[in-house]
PDB file of C-alpha atoms in Angstrom:
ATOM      1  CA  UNK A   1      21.629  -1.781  -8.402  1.00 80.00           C
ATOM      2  CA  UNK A   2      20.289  -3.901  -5.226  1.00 86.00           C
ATOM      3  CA  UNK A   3      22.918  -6.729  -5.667  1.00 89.00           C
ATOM      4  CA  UNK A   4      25.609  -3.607  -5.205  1.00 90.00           C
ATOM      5  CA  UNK A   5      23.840  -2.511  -2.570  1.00 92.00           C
ATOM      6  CA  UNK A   6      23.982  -5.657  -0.939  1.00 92.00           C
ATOM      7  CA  UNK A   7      27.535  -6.054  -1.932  1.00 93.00           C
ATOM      8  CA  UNK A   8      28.235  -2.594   0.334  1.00 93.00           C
ATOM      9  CA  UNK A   9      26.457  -4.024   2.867  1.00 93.00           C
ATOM     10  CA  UNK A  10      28.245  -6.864   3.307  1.00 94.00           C
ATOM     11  CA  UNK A  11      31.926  -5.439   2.709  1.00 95.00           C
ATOM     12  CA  UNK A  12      30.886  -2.910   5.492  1.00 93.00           C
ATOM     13  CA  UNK A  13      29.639  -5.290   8.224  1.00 92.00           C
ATOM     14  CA  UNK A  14      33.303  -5.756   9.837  1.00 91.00           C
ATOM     15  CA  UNK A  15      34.096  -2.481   9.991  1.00 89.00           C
ATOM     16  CA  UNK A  16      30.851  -0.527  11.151  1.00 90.00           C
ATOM     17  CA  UNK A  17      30.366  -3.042  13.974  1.00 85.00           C
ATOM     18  CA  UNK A  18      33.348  -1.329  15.411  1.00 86.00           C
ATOM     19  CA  UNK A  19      31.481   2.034  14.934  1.00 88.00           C
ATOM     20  CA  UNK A  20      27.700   2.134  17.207  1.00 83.00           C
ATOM     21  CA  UNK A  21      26.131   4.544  15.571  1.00 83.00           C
ATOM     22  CA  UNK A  22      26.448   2.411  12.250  1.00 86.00           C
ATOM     23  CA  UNK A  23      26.654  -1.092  13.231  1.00 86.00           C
ATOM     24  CA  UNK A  24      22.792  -1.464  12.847  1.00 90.00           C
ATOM     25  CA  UNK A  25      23.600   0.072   9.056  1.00 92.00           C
ATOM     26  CA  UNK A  26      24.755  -2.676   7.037  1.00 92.00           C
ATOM     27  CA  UNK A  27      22.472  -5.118   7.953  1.00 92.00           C
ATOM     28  CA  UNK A  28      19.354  -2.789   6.762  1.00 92.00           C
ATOM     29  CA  UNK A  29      20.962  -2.552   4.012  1.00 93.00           C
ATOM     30  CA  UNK A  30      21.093  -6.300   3.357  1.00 90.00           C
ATOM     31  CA  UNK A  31      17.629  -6.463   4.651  1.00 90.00           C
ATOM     32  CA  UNK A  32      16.488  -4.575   2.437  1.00 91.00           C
ATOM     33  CA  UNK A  33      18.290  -5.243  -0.750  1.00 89.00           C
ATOM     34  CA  UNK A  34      17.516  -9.053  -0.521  1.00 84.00           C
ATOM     35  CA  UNK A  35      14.096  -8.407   0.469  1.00 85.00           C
ATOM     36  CA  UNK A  36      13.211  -5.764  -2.494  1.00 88.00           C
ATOM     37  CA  UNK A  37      15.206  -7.991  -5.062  1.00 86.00           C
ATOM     38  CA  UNK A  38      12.990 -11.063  -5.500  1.00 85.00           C
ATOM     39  CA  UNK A  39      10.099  -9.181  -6.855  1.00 88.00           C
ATOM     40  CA  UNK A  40      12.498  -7.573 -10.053  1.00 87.00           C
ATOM     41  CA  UNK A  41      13.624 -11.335 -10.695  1.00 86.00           C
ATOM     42  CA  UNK A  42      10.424 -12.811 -11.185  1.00 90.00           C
ATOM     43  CA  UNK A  43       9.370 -10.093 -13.428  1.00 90.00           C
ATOM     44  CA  UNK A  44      12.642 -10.336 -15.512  1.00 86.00           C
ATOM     45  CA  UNK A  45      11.970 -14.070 -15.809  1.00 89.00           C
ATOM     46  CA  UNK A  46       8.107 -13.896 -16.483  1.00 92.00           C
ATOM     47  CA  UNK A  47       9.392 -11.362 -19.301  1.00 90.00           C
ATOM     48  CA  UNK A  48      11.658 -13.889 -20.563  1.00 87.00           C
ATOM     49  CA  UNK A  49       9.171 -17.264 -20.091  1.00 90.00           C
ATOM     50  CA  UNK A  50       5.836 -16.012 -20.734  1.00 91.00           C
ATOM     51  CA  UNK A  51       4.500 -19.006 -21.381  1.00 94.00           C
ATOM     52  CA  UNK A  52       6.387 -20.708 -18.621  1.00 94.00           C
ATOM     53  CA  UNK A  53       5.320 -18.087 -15.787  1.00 93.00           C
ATOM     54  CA  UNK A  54       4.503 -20.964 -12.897  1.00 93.00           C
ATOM     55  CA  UNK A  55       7.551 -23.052 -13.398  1.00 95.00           C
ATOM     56  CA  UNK A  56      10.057 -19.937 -13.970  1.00 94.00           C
ATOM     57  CA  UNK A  57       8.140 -18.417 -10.700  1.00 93.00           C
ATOM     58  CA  UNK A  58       8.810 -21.530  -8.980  1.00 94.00           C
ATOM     59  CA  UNK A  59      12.520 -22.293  -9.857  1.00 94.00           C
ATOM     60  CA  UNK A  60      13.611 -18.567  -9.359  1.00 92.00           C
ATOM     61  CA  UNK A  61      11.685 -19.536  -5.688  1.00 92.00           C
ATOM     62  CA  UNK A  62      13.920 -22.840  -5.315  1.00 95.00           C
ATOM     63  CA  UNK A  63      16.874 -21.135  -6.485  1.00 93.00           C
ATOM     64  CA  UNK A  64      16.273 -18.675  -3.385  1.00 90.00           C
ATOM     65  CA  UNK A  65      15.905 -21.346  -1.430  1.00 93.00           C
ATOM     66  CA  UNK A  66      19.109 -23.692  -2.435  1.00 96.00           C
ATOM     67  CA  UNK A  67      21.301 -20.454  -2.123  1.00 92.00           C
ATOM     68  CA  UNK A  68      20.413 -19.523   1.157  1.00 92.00           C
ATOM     69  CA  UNK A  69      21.271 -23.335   1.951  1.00 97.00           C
ATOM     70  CA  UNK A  70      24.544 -23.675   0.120  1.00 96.00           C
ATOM     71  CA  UNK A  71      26.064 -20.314   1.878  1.00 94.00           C
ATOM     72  CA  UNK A  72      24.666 -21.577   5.392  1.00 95.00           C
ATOM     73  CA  UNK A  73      26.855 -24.908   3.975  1.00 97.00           C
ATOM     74  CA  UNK A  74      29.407 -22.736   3.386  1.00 96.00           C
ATOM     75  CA  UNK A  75      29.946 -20.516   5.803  1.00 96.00           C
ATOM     76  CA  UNK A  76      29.937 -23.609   8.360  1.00 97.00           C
ATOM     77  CA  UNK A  77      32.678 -25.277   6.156  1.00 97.00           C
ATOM     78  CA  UNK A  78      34.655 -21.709   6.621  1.00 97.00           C
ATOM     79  CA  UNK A  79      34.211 -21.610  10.402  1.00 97.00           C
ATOM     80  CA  UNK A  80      34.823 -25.488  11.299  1.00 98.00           C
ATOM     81  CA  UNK A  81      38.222 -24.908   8.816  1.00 97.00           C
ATOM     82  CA  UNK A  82      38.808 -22.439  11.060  1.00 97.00           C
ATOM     83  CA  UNK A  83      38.336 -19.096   9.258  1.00 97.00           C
ATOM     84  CA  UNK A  84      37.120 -16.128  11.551  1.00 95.00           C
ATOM     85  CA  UNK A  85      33.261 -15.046  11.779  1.00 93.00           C
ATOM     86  CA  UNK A  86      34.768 -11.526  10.480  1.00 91.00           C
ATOM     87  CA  UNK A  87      35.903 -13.337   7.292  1.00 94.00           C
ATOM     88  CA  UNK A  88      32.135 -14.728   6.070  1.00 95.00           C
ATOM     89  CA  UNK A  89      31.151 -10.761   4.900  1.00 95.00           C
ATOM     90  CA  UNK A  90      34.081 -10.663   2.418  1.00 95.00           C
ATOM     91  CA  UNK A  91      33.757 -14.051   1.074  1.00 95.00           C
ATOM     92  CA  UNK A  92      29.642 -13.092   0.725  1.00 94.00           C
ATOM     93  CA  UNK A  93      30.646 -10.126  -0.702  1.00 95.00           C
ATOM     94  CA  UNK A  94      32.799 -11.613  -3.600  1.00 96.00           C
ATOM     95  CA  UNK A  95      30.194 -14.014  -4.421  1.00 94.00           C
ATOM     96  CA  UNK A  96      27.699 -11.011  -4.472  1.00 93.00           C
ATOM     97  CA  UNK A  97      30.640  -8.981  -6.680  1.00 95.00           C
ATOM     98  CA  UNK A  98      30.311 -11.819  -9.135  1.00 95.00           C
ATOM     99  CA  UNK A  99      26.995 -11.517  -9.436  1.00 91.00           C
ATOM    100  CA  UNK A 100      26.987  -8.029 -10.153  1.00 91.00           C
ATOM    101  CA  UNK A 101      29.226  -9.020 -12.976  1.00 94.00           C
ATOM    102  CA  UNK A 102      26.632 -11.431 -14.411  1.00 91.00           C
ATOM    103  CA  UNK A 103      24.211  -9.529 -14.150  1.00 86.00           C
ATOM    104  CA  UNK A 104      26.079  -6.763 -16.245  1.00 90.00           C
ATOM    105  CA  UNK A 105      27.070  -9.150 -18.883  1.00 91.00           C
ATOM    106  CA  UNK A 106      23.138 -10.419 -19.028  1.00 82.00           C
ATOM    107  CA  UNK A 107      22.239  -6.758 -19.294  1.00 81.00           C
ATOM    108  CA  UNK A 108      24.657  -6.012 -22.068  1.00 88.00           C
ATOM    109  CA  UNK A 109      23.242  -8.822 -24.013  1.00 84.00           C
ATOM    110  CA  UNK A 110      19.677  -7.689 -23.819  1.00 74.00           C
ATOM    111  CA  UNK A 111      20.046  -3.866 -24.097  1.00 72.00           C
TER     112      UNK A 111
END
């Protein structure tokens, strides 16, 4: 539910920055999405790794970390190749619609 809400969010940046009353919209929306999302992933993973809780805690925390990094890489490799600014929200989006669908095949598995 938050990674679609933070798939929305960023598939509706370009086009309610052209509307002032919403502009401000999208990015509480990816605000809070990302923000309320790390605390279901650690307890999904302490769930899975009981006996592992530190290192799981820890990885899931360095995981964070590396993706923020790699889409800053990214999105500067997009821009210097000469993409638009307005193109970064759709290409975050897809990557955020992909893992929506991993996260629907993990929940298949396990329910």
């Amino acid at each position: 539910m938050l990674l679609s809400i933070l798939a929305i969010a960023m598939f509706g940046i370009p086009f309610a920055l052209n509307i002032p009353a919403l502009g401000l919209l999208p990015f509480l929306l990816w605000g809070a999405s990302a923000w309320a999302s790390l605390a279901p992933q650690q307890h999904a993973l302490l769930l899975a790794q009981r006996n592992h809780a530190e290192a799981v805690v820890a990885l899931n925390s360095s995981a964070n970390y590396l993706g923020s990094a790699v889409g800053s890489f990214a999105g500067g490799v997009a821009l210097f190749a000469g993409f638009p600014p307005s193109f970064l929200p759709f290409a975050a989006g897809s990557v955020i619609l992909l893992a929506v669908l991993g996260q629907l095949r993990i929940l298949r598995r396990y329910t």
